[in-house]
Amino acid sequence: MKNSNGMKSHVDNANSNENAMRPKLETFDDILPYVGDFGRYQWLLLLGLLPYSVAYASLYFSQFFLTLVPQEHWCKIEKLISLNFTQEERVKIGIPKSQYYPYYDRCHRLDLNISAILSYRKDIRSIDFKANRTFTCSDGWEYNFTQIPYASIASELDWVCDQEYLISTAQSIFFGGSIIGGLLFGWVADHVGRIPALMFCNGIGFLASIATASANTFWSFAVCRFFTGLAFDNCINIPLIIVLEYMAVNRRTLVVNIAFGIYFAVGSTVLPWIAYYIANWKLFAYISAIPLISAFITPWILPESARWYIANGKTDKMIQKLQRIAKINKKCPDTRIYDIFVRSLTLADTQRESATIFNILNLPWLAKNTILLILFWSLTMIAFDGHVYSLKLIPSSVFVSFSLACATELPAGLLLTLLLDRWGRRFCGFITMAMTCFFSIAGLLLQSTVAKLTTSVLSRFCLNMAANVGLQYAAELLPTPIRTQGIALIHIFGIIAHSIAPYVVDSAKIWNMLPMVIISIVSFTAATSVMFLPETLGRDLPQTLRQGEDFGKDQSFWMLPCYERSRSNRHRHYRSSET
């Protein structure tokens, strides 16, 4: 009897211990610390992000240099060329003047009297040949390749003047491919696996980038860029999510900063100089495809998503992955935790709330927050890309200005890391977009090339921070049942914004300052909209739709985390002094 009671007591104690462990092992984030959530394995994953971040930078910006056209271009006049006039003389003789840089009309030529020109040949610089009539460029265009030392496909096919919209249209088609790719590879990722989806999308992007070099018409180029666009965003979103899943919760900011602040920043800063020194758009198309070769070695760089294993009932493979992480991190956890975790997952499956993005239609507060998140992200993307493309409008080396703007990624990420957990998401979103508006207006008013370049770089610095705020805000504000779907919806609207941005820069044809006016208005609207979102700093993430609907209703419009913390400290000091 005594032994029986002792055995019963021992079993009860074991069950008690097991029950005590179970609440801590309800999610993958709970069990990860037992096998190591920031050790050698995680550092290898961070290193593995390098090719995907560089591929993202290459996909994002390579088309800018594939279609780059010198601002200094003018109508080709075959008769003047055959008479061996210099470039400068041809512009002076045959091209109407303009008040805007490059101070001559790029789309029209004068009606010339060739015999009069020949009679003044010896003193051509002192004669101002006037003509009452102008014609469109019938013989094509000439280009000054001093600052841009190569002819892009846009220069070769003369996508200028009334054909200039083809550059923006090709860019929009590229981003249209990204929307299709997001839906297509999202389905593949859910049904086949994250790694196969990543290999498939990067493989298509690689082949399409190679095919781009063979394009010789607008439509052949557009088709190649559409298929290249299938890989855009997916090439970084999938690996980023995988690495975040295997990383300690309090180290996830490090993942984003390394992926974008270091890898992406270096890749995008170096990219323009590759185009500059190669000076051949076809060869550049081949080289820009190199980072996508990672598609063929992905299974040896990144693991399959732990959450995909869980969602698809592959708990045995998930346990094998945990054991491998423990081995690499030199951890020796109690083997019982694996069984307890599997049982916890089975119990959680029966209690999980199911919902779709359409459920927010019945939740007005949550619907309002979702619309504001979409608005903030979309407007930020328009301003971001608007500043990227407007660099070619500044009369300076586009390669220097582009590199300077991209180099702001790292300091912007570091500064945001210091401020985000002190000032909060809402105020950081507001101040970065408000400063973007300020610098955009300053660039509008200032005439100096150096001043315009400076304000453009400062605007990009602010927009880098605003984009990071937008990424984190959506993940923290949307409730768990629709978090993935909501972020995907915001992403789709962001891609649409990417497609609109090139046309914002094209509005310079209507008025030289119109792009900056539009970007200023867009930035101001984004800064205003983010102030109507609730603050998420220091708040538990909403786990249900009801929590998402109630989130932030207790906050006042003027609430600032830094002020609230200061007031709380003063209150505690006052109470302690009373005591």
Coordinates of C-alpha atoms in Angstrom, one line a residue:
M1 CA 0.0 0.0 0.0
K2 CA 2.8 2.3 0.9
N3 CA 4.6 1.6 -2.4
S4 CA 1.4 2.1 -4.3
N5 CA 0.8 5.4 -2.7
G6 CA 4.5 6.4 -3.3
M7 CA 4.2 5.4 -6.9
K8 CA 0.9 7.4 -7.2
S9 CA 2.6 10.4 -5.6
H10 CA 5.5 10.1 -8.1
V11 CA 3.1 10.0 -11.1
D12 CA 1.2 12.9 -9.7
N13 CA 4.4 14.9 -9.3
A14 CA 5.4 14.0 -12.9
N15 CA 2.1 15.0 -14.2
S16 CA 2.2 18.2 -12.1
N17 CA 5.7 19.0 -13.6
E18 CA 4.5 18.3 -17.1
N19 CA 1.4 20.5 -16.6
A20 CA 3.6 23.2 -15.2
M21 CA 5.7 23.1 -18.4
R22 CA 2.8 22.9 -20.8
P23 CA 1.7 26.6 -20.7
K24 CA 5.1 27.6 -21.7
L25 CA 5.1 25.4 -24.8
E26 CA 1.9 26.5 -26.6
T27 CA 3.7 28.2 -29.6
F28 CA 6.9 27.7 -31.6
D29 CA 8.2 30.8 -29.9
D30 CA 7.8 29.1 -26.5
I31 CA 9.9 26.0 -27.4
L32 CA 12.6 27.8 -29.4
P33 CA 14.5 29.0 -26.3
Y34 CA 15.0 25.4 -25.2
V35 CA 17.0 24.6 -28.3
G36 CA 18.5 28.1 -28.7
D37 CA 16.8 31.2 -30.1
F38 CA 20.0 33.3 -30.7
G39 CA 23.0 31.1 -31.2
R40 CA 25.2 29.8 -33.9
Y41 CA 22.3 28.6 -35.9
Q42 CA 20.6 32.0 -36.0
W43 CA 23.8 33.7 -37.1
L44 CA 24.1 31.3 -40.0
L45 CA 20.5 32.2 -40.9
L46 CA 21.4 35.9 -40.8
L47 CA 24.3 35.2 -43.1
G48 CA 22.0 33.2 -45.4
L49 CA 19.8 36.3 -45.9
L50 CA 22.6 38.0 -47.9
P51 CA 21.9 36.7 -51.4
Y52 CA 18.2 37.3 -51.0
S53 CA 18.5 40.9 -49.8
V54 CA 21.0 41.7 -52.7
A55 CA 18.6 40.0 -55.1
Y56 CA 15.8 42.2 -53.8
A57 CA 17.9 45.3 -54.3
S58 CA 18.8 44.2 -57.8
L59 CA 15.2 43.5 -58.8
Y60 CA 14.0 46.7 -57.3
F61 CA 16.4 49.1 -59.0
S62 CA 18.0 47.3 -62.0
Q63 CA 15.2 48.5 -64.4
F64 CA 15.9 52.1 -63.4
F65 CA 19.4 51.7 -65.0
L66 CA 18.2 49.4 -67.9
T67 CA 15.9 52.3 -69.0
L68 CA 18.0 55.3 -67.9
V69 CA 18.0 58.1 -70.5
P70 CA 20.3 61.2 -70.4
Q71 CA 18.4 64.4 -69.8
E72 CA 20.6 66.0 -72.5
H73 CA 19.0 64.7 -75.7
W74 CA 17.8 66.5 -78.8
C75 CA 16.4 65.9 -82.3
K76 CA 18.8 64.3 -84.7
I77 CA 19.2 66.4 -87.8
E78 CA 20.9 64.2 -90.5
K79 CA 21.8 67.2 -92.7
L80 CA 23.8 68.9 -90.0
I81 CA 25.5 65.6 -89.1
S82 CA 26.5 65.0 -92.7
L83 CA 28.0 68.6 -92.8
N84 CA 30.3 67.6 -89.9
F85 CA 29.0 70.1 -87.4
T86 CA 29.9 69.3 -83.7
Q87 CA 27.2 68.4 -81.1
E88 CA 27.3 71.8 -79.6
E89 CA 26.9 73.5 -83.0
R90 CA 24.0 71.2 -84.0
V91 CA 22.1 72.1 -80.8
K92 CA 22.8 75.8 -81.3
I93 CA 21.7 75.8 -84.9
G94 CA 18.8 73.4 -85.0
I95 CA 17.2 73.1 -81.6
P96 CA 14.8 75.7 -80.0
K97 CA 15.8 77.1 -76.6
S98 CA 14.0 76.4 -73.3
Q99 CA 14.0 78.0 -69.9
Y100 CA 14.4 74.7 -68.1
Y101 CA 17.4 72.4 -67.9
P102 CA 19.0 71.4 -70.3
Y103 CA 17.8 74.8 -71.7
Y104 CA 16.8 73.5 -75.1
D105 CA 13.7 71.7 -76.4
R106 CA 14.2 68.0 -76.4
C107 CA 11.3 67.1 -78.6
H108 CA 11.3 69.6 -81.5
R109 CA 13.7 71.0 -84.1
L110 CA 13.8 74.2 -86.1
D111 CA 12.8 74.6 -89.7
L112 CA 16.3 75.3 -91.1
N113 CA 17.6 77.1 -94.1
I114 CA 20.6 75.0 -94.9
S115 CA 22.0 77.3 -97.6
A116 CA 22.1 80.2 -95.1
I117 CA 23.8 78.0 -92.6
L118 CA 26.5 77.1 -95.1
S119 CA 27.1 80.7 -95.9
Y120 CA 27.9 81.5 -92.3
R121 CA 29.8 78.3 -91.7
K122 CA 33.1 80.1 -90.7
D123 CA 31.5 82.2 -88.0
I124 CA 28.7 79.8 -86.8
R125 CA 29.0 80.7 -83.1
S126 CA 28.2 84.4 -83.6
I127 CA 25.0 83.8 -85.6
D128 CA 21.6 83.1 -84.1
F129 CA 19.6 81.2 -86.7
K130 CA 16.0 81.9 -86.1
A131 CA 13.1 80.0 -87.6
N132 CA 9.4 80.6 -87.2
R133 CA 8.4 76.9 -87.5
T134 CA 9.3 73.8 -85.5
F135 CA 8.9 70.2 -86.3
T136 CA 8.8 67.0 -84.2
C137 CA 11.9 64.8 -84.4
S138 CA 11.5 62.8 -87.6
D139 CA 15.1 61.4 -87.8
G140 CA 15.3 60.2 -84.2
W141 CA 17.4 61.6 -81.3
E142 CA 20.9 62.3 -80.3
Y143 CA 22.1 61.8 -76.7
N144 CA 24.9 63.2 -74.6
F145 CA 26.5 60.2 -72.9
T146 CA 28.9 62.3 -70.7
Q147 CA 27.2 61.6 -67.4
I148 CA 25.4 58.4 -68.4
P149 CA 28.2 56.5 -70.3
Y150 CA 26.0 54.0 -72.1
A151 CA 22.9 53.7 -74.3
S152 CA 20.1 51.9 -72.4
I153 CA 17.3 50.1 -74.2
A154 CA 15.2 53.2 -73.8
S155 CA 17.9 55.3 -75.6
E156 CA 18.4 52.7 -78.3
L157 CA 14.6 52.6 -79.0
D158 CA 14.1 56.3 -78.4
W159 CA 11.6 56.1 -75.5
V160 CA 11.6 59.9 -75.2
C161 CA 9.1 62.8 -75.7
D162 CA 5.8 61.3 -76.7
Q163 CA 7.2 57.8 -76.1
E164 CA 8.6 58.5 -72.7
Y165 CA 5.5 57.0 -71.0
L166 CA 6.8 53.6 -72.2
I167 CA 9.5 53.6 -69.5
S168 CA 6.9 54.1 -66.7
T169 CA 4.6 51.6 -68.3
A170 CA 7.3 49.0 -68.4
Q171 CA 8.0 49.7 -64.7
S172 CA 4.3 49.3 -63.9
I173 CA 4.1 46.0 -65.8
F174 CA 7.1 44.8 -63.7
F175 CA 5.2 45.7 -60.5
G176 CA 2.0 44.1 -62.0
G177 CA 4.0 40.9 -62.2
S178 CA 4.8 41.2 -58.5
I179 CA 1.0 41.2 -57.7
I180 CA 0.5 38.0 -59.7
G181 CA 3.6 36.5 -58.2
G182 CA 2.4 37.3 -54.7
L183 CA -0.8 35.4 -55.3
L184 CA 0.7 32.6 -57.3
F185 CA 3.7 31.9 -55.0
G186 CA 1.6 32.5 -51.9
W187 CA -0.5 29.6 -53.0
V188 CA 2.6 27.5 -53.7
A189 CA 4.0 28.4 -50.3
D190 CA 0.9 27.4 -48.5
H191 CA 0.4 24.1 -50.3
V192 CA 3.9 22.9 -51.3
G193 CA 6.2 24.7 -48.9
R194 CA 8.1 28.0 -48.5
I195 CA 11.4 26.7 -49.8
P196 CA 9.9 25.3 -53.1
A197 CA 8.0 28.6 -53.6
L198 CA 11.2 30.5 -53.1
M199 CA 13.1 28.3 -55.5
F200 CA 10.3 28.5 -58.1
C201 CA 9.9 32.3 -58.0
N202 CA 13.7 33.1 -57.9
G203 CA 14.2 30.6 -60.7
I204 CA 11.6 32.3 -62.9
G205 CA 13.1 35.7 -62.0
F206 CA 16.6 34.5 -63.0
L207 CA 15.5 33.2 -66.4
A208 CA 13.4 36.3 -67.1
S209 CA 16.4 38.6 -66.2
I210 CA 18.6 36.7 -68.6
A211 CA 15.9 37.0 -71.3
T212 CA 15.7 40.7 -70.8
A213 CA 19.1 41.2 -72.5
S214 CA 17.6 39.8 -75.7
A215 CA 14.7 42.3 -75.8
N216 CA 14.6 44.5 -78.8
T217 CA 11.1 46.0 -78.7
F218 CA 8.9 47.5 -76.0
W219 CA 6.6 44.4 -75.8
S220 CA 9.4 41.9 -75.6
F221 CA 11.1 44.0 -72.9
A222 CA 7.7 44.4 -71.0
V223 CA 7.0 40.6 -71.1
C224 CA 10.5 39.8 -69.7
R225 CA 10.1 42.4 -67.0
F226 CA 6.6 41.0 -66.1
F227 CA 8.1 37.6 -65.5
T228 CA 11.0 39.1 -63.6
G229 CA 8.5 41.0 -61.4
L230 CA 7.0 37.6 -60.3
A231 CA 10.0 37.3 -58.1
F232 CA 9.9 40.8 -56.7
D233 CA 9.1 41.0 -52.9
N234 CA 8.7 37.2 -52.7
C235 CA 12.5 36.9 -53.1
I236 CA 12.9 38.7 -49.7
N237 CA 9.6 38.2 -47.9
I238 CA 9.7 34.4 -47.8
P239 CA 13.3 34.1 -46.5
L240 CA 12.7 37.0 -44.1
I241 CA 9.7 35.3 -42.6
I242 CA 11.6 32.0 -42.3
V243 CA 14.5 33.6 -40.5
L244 CA 12.2 35.6 -38.2
E245 CA 10.5 32.4 -37.2
Y246 CA 13.7 30.9 -35.9
M247 CA 14.9 34.0 -34.1
A248 CA 14.3 35.2 -30.5
V249 CA 11.4 37.6 -30.3
N250 CA 13.6 40.4 -28.9
R251 CA 16.1 39.9 -31.7
R252 CA 13.8 40.3 -34.6
T253 CA 14.5 44.0 -35.1
L254 CA 18.1 42.9 -35.7
V255 CA 17.0 40.6 -38.6
V256 CA 15.2 43.5 -40.4
N257 CA 18.1 45.9 -39.8
I258 CA 20.7 43.4 -41.1
A259 CA 18.6 42.4 -44.1
F260 CA 17.8 46.0 -45.2
G261 CA 20.2 48.3 -43.2
I262 CA 23.3 46.3 -44.3
Y263 CA 22.7 43.8 -47.1
F264 CA 20.1 45.8 -49.0
A265 CA 21.9 49.1 -48.4
V266 CA 25.2 47.7 -49.7
G267 CA 23.6 46.0 -52.7
S268 CA 21.6 49.1 -53.8
T269 CA 24.6 51.4 -53.2
V270 CA 26.9 49.3 -55.3
L271 CA 24.4 48.6 -58.1
P272 CA 24.6 51.9 -59.9
W273 CA 28.4 51.7 -60.1
I274 CA 28.1 48.3 -61.7
A275 CA 25.9 49.8 -64.4
Y276 CA 28.3 52.8 -64.7
Y277 CA 31.5 50.8 -65.2
I278 CA 30.0 48.0 -67.3
A279 CA 28.4 50.7 -69.6
N280 CA 26.3 48.1 -71.4
W281 CA 22.7 47.5 -70.6
K282 CA 22.6 44.0 -71.9
L283 CA 25.6 42.9 -69.9
F284 CA 24.1 44.7 -66.9
A285 CA 20.9 42.6 -67.3
Y286 CA 23.0 39.4 -67.1
I287 CA 25.0 40.6 -64.0
S288 CA 21.8 41.8 -62.2
A289 CA 20.5 38.2 -62.5
I290 CA 23.4 36.7 -60.6
P291 CA 22.0 37.1 -57.1
L292 CA 18.9 35.1 -58.2
I293 CA 21.2 32.0 -58.7
S294 CA 20.5 31.5 -55.0
A295 CA 17.3 29.8 -56.3
F296 CA 19.3 26.7 -57.1
I297 CA 21.1 26.4 -53.7
T298 CA 18.2 27.6 -51.4
P299 CA 17.7 24.2 -49.7
W300 CA 21.3 24.3 -48.5
I301 CA 21.0 27.9 -47.2
L302 CA 17.6 28.2 -45.5
P303 CA 15.4 25.6 -43.7
E304 CA 11.7 25.1 -44.3
S305 CA 9.3 27.3 -42.3
A306 CA 8.6 25.9 -38.8
R307 CA 5.1 27.3 -39.0
W308 CA 4.5 25.6 -42.3
Y309 CA 5.5 22.3 -40.7
I310 CA 3.0 23.0 -37.9
A311 CA 0.2 24.2 -40.1
N312 CA 0.5 21.2 -42.4
G313 CA 0.7 18.6 -39.6
K314 CA 4.3 17.7 -40.2
T315 CA 5.2 17.8 -36.5
D316 CA 7.8 15.0 -37.0
K317 CA 9.8 17.1 -39.4
M318 CA 9.4 20.1 -37.1
I319 CA 10.8 18.1 -34.2
Q320 CA 13.7 17.0 -36.3
K321 CA 14.4 20.6 -37.1
L322 CA 14.3 21.5 -33.4
Q323 CA 16.8 18.8 -32.6
R324 CA 19.1 20.0 -35.4
I325 CA 18.9 23.6 -34.0
A326 CA 19.8 22.3 -30.5
K327 CA 22.8 20.3 -31.9
I328 CA 24.2 23.3 -33.8
N329 CA 23.6 25.6 -30.9
K330 CA 25.1 23.0 -28.5
K331 CA 22.0 22.8 -26.4
C332 CA 20.8 19.6 -24.6
P333 CA 17.1 20.2 -23.7
D334 CA 14.9 17.6 -21.9
T335 CA 13.5 15.3 -24.6
R336 CA 10.1 15.5 -22.9
I337 CA 9.5 19.0 -24.1
Y338 CA 9.0 17.8 -27.7
D339 CA 6.1 15.5 -26.6
I340 CA 4.6 18.2 -24.5
F341 CA 4.8 20.7 -27.4
V342 CA 3.2 18.3 -29.8
R343 CA 0.2 17.8 -27.4
S344 CA -0.1 21.5 -26.9
L345 CA -0.3 22.1 -30.6
T346 CA -3.0 19.5 -31.0
L347 CA -5.0 21.2 -28.2
A348 CA -4.4 24.7 -29.8
D349 CA -5.7 23.5 -33.1
T350 CA -9.2 22.8 -31.6
Q351 CA -9.3 26.3 -30.1
R352 CA -7.9 28.4 -32.9
E353 CA -10.2 31.2 -34.2
S354 CA -10.8 31.0 -38.0
A355 CA -11.4 34.3 -39.9
T356 CA -10.9 36.0 -43.2
I357 CA -10.1 39.6 -44.1
F358 CA -13.8 40.1 -44.9
N359 CA -14.7 39.6 -41.3
I360 CA -13.5 43.2 -40.5
L361 CA -16.5 44.5 -42.5
N362 CA -18.5 43.8 -39.3
L363 CA -15.9 45.5 -37.1
P364 CA -15.9 49.3 -37.9
W365 CA -12.9 50.2 -35.6
L366 CA -10.7 47.4 -37.0
A367 CA -11.8 48.2 -40.5
K368 CA -10.9 51.9 -40.0
N369 CA -7.4 50.9 -38.7
T370 CA -6.9 48.6 -41.6
I371 CA -7.8 51.3 -44.2
L372 CA -5.4 53.7 -42.4
L373 CA -2.6 51.2 -42.5
I374 CA -3.2 50.7 -46.3
L375 CA -3.3 54.4 -46.8
F376 CA -0.1 55.1 -44.9
W377 CA 1.8 52.3 -46.6
S378 CA 0.6 53.1 -50.1
L379 CA 1.3 56.8 -49.8
T380 CA 4.8 56.1 -48.3
M381 CA 5.6 53.9 -51.3
I382 CA 4.5 56.6 -53.7
A383 CA 6.7 59.1 -52.0
F384 CA 9.6 56.6 -51.7
D385 CA 9.6 55.6 -55.3
G386 CA 8.8 59.2 -56.4
H387 CA 12.1 60.3 -54.8
V388 CA 14.0 57.4 -56.3
Y389 CA 12.8 58.1 -59.9
S390 CA 13.1 61.9 -59.5
L391 CA 16.8 61.6 -59.0
K392 CA 17.2 61.5 -62.8
L393 CA 15.5 64.9 -62.9
I394 CA 18.3 66.6 -60.9
P395 CA 21.1 67.9 -63.2
S396 CA 23.8 66.0 -61.5
S397 CA 25.4 62.5 -61.7
V398 CA 22.5 60.1 -61.2
F399 CA 24.9 57.4 -60.0
V400 CA 26.3 59.6 -57.2
S401 CA 22.9 60.8 -56.1
F402 CA 21.4 57.3 -56.2
S403 CA 24.3 55.9 -54.1
L404 CA 24.0 58.6 -51.6
A405 CA 20.3 58.1 -51.2
C406 CA 20.7 54.3 -50.8
A407 CA 23.5 54.7 -48.3
T408 CA 20.9 56.3 -45.9
E409 CA 19.4 52.8 -45.2
L410 CA 21.7 51.8 -42.4
P411 CA 21.8 55.1 -40.4
A412 CA 18.0 55.4 -40.9
G413 CA 17.5 51.9 -39.5
L414 CA 19.9 52.5 -36.5
L415 CA 18.2 55.8 -35.6
L416 CA 14.7 54.3 -35.9
T417 CA 15.8 51.5 -33.6
L418 CA 16.8 54.0 -30.9
L419 CA 13.6 56.1 -31.3
L420 CA 10.8 53.6 -32.1
D421 CA 10.6 52.1 -28.6
R422 CA 10.8 55.5 -27.0
W423 CA 8.6 57.8 -29.2
G424 CA 6.2 55.0 -30.4
R425 CA 5.1 53.9 -33.8
R426 CA 2.5 56.6 -34.4
F427 CA 4.7 59.6 -33.7
C428 CA 7.7 58.1 -35.6
G429 CA 5.4 57.6 -38.6
F430 CA 4.1 61.1 -38.3
I431 CA 7.5 62.9 -37.9
T432 CA 9.2 61.0 -40.7
M433 CA 6.5 61.7 -43.2
A434 CA 6.2 65.3 -42.0
M435 CA 9.9 65.8 -42.5
T436 CA 9.7 64.2 -45.9
C437 CA 7.0 66.8 -46.8
F438 CA 9.3 69.6 -45.5
F439 CA 12.3 68.4 -47.4
S440 CA 10.3 67.9 -50.6
I441 CA 9.0 71.5 -50.4
A442 CA 12.5 72.7 -49.7
G443 CA 13.7 70.9 -52.8
L444 CA 10.9 72.6 -54.7
L445 CA 12.0 76.1 -53.6
L446 CA 15.8 75.8 -53.7
Q447 CA 17.5 76.3 -57.1
S448 CA 21.0 75.0 -56.4
T449 CA 21.8 71.5 -57.7
V450 CA 23.6 70.7 -54.4
A451 CA 20.7 71.9 -52.4
K452 CA 18.2 69.8 -54.4
L453 CA 20.4 66.7 -54.0
T454 CA 20.8 67.3 -50.3
T455 CA 17.0 67.6 -49.7
S456 CA 16.4 64.5 -51.9
V457 CA 18.9 62.5 -49.8
L458 CA 17.3 63.7 -46.5
S459 CA 13.9 62.9 -47.8
R460 CA 15.0 59.3 -48.7
F461 CA 16.5 59.1 -45.1
C462 CA 13.1 59.9 -43.6
L463 CA 11.3 57.6 -46.0
N464 CA 13.5 54.7 -45.1
M465 CA 12.4 55.1 -41.5
A466 CA 8.8 55.6 -42.5
A467 CA 8.7 52.4 -44.5
N468 CA 10.2 50.4 -41.6
V469 CA 7.5 51.9 -39.3
G470 CA 4.8 50.8 -41.7
L471 CA 6.2 47.3 -41.9
Q472 CA 6.2 46.9 -38.1
Y473 CA 2.9 48.8 -37.5
A474 CA 0.8 46.4 -39.6
A475 CA 2.3 43.3 -37.9
E476 CA 1.5 44.7 -34.4
L477 CA -1.9 46.2 -35.0
L478 CA -3.8 43.5 -37.0
P479 CA -5.2 40.6 -34.8
T480 CA -3.7 37.1 -35.2
P481 CA -6.5 35.5 -37.2
I482 CA -6.2 38.0 -40.1
R483 CA -2.6 39.2 -39.6
T484 CA -1.1 37.4 -42.6
Q485 CA -4.1 38.1 -44.8
G486 CA -4.1 41.8 -43.8
I487 CA -0.4 42.2 -44.4
A488 CA -0.9 40.6 -47.8
L489 CA -3.7 43.0 -48.6
I490 CA -1.6 46.0 -47.6
H491 CA 1.3 44.6 -49.7
I492 CA -1.0 44.4 -52.8
F493 CA -2.0 48.1 -52.4
G494 CA 1.7 48.9 -51.9
I495 CA 2.5 47.3 -55.3
I496 CA -0.3 49.3 -56.9
A497 CA 1.4 52.4 -55.4
H498 CA 4.7 51.3 -56.8
S499 CA 3.1 51.2 -60.2
I500 CA 1.7 54.7 -59.9
A501 CA 4.9 56.3 -58.7
P502 CA 6.8 56.5 -62.1
Y503 CA 3.9 58.5 -63.6
V504 CA 4.3 61.0 -60.8
V505 CA 7.8 61.7 -62.0
D506 CA 6.5 61.9 -65.6
S507 CA 4.2 64.8 -64.6
A508 CA 7.4 66.9 -64.9
K509 CA 6.5 67.2 -68.6
I510 CA 3.4 69.2 -67.6
W511 CA 5.3 71.4 -65.1
N512 CA 8.9 71.0 -64.0
M513 CA 8.1 71.2 -60.3
L514 CA 4.9 69.2 -60.3
P515 CA 6.5 65.9 -59.1
M516 CA 7.7 67.5 -55.9
V517 CA 4.4 69.2 -55.3
I518 CA 2.6 65.8 -55.6
I519 CA 5.2 64.1 -53.3
S520 CA 4.8 66.9 -50.8
I521 CA 1.0 66.5 -50.7
V522 CA 1.3 62.7 -50.5
S523 CA 3.7 62.9 -47.6
F524 CA 1.6 65.3 -45.7
T525 CA -1.5 63.1 -46.2
A526 CA 0.4 60.1 -45.0
A527 CA 1.7 62.0 -41.9
T528 CA -1.9 63.1 -41.1
S529 CA -3.4 59.6 -41.6
V530 CA -1.0 57.8 -39.3
M531 CA -2.0 60.1 -36.3
F532 CA -5.4 58.5 -36.3
L533 CA -4.0 55.0 -35.6
P534 CA -3.7 53.7 -32.1
E535 CA -0.3 53.3 -30.5
T536 CA 1.0 49.7 -30.2
L537 CA 4.2 50.4 -28.1
G538 CA 4.2 48.4 -24.9
R539 CA 0.8 46.8 -25.7
D540 CA 0.1 43.1 -26.1
L541 CA -0.7 42.1 -29.7
P542 CA -4.4 41.5 -30.4
Q543 CA -5.0 37.7 -30.5
T544 CA -8.7 37.7 -31.5
L545 CA -10.9 39.8 -33.8
R546 CA -12.7 41.2 -30.7
Q547 CA -9.4 42.3 -29.2
G548 CA -8.5 43.9 -32.6
E549 CA -11.8 45.8 -32.6
D550 CA -11.2 47.1 -29.0
F551 CA -7.5 47.8 -29.4
G552 CA -6.7 51.5 -28.8
K553 CA -10.2 52.7 -27.9
D554 CA -8.9 53.7 -24.5
Q555 CA -6.2 55.9 -26.0
S556 CA -6.5 59.7 -26.4
F557 CA -5.5 61.3 -29.7
W558 CA -2.7 63.3 -28.0
M559 CA -1.2 60.4 -26.2
L560 CA 2.6 60.1 -26.7
P561 CA 4.6 57.2 -25.1
C562 CA 7.5 59.3 -24.1
Y563 CA 5.2 61.9 -22.4
E564 CA 3.2 59.1 -20.7
R565 CA 6.4 57.5 -19.4
S566 CA 7.7 60.9 -18.2
R567 CA 4.4 61.6 -16.4
S568 CA 4.4 58.1 -14.9
N569 CA 7.9 58.6 -13.6
R570 CA 6.9 62.0 -12.1
H571 CA 3.8 60.4 -10.5
R572 CA 5.9 57.6 -8.9
H573 CA 8.4 60.2 -7.6
Y574 CA 5.6 62.3 -6.1
R575 CA 4.1 59.2 -4.5
S576 CA 7.4 58.1 -3.0
S577 CA 8.1 61.6 -1.6
E578 CA 4.7 61.6 0.1
T579 CA 5.6 58.3 1.7

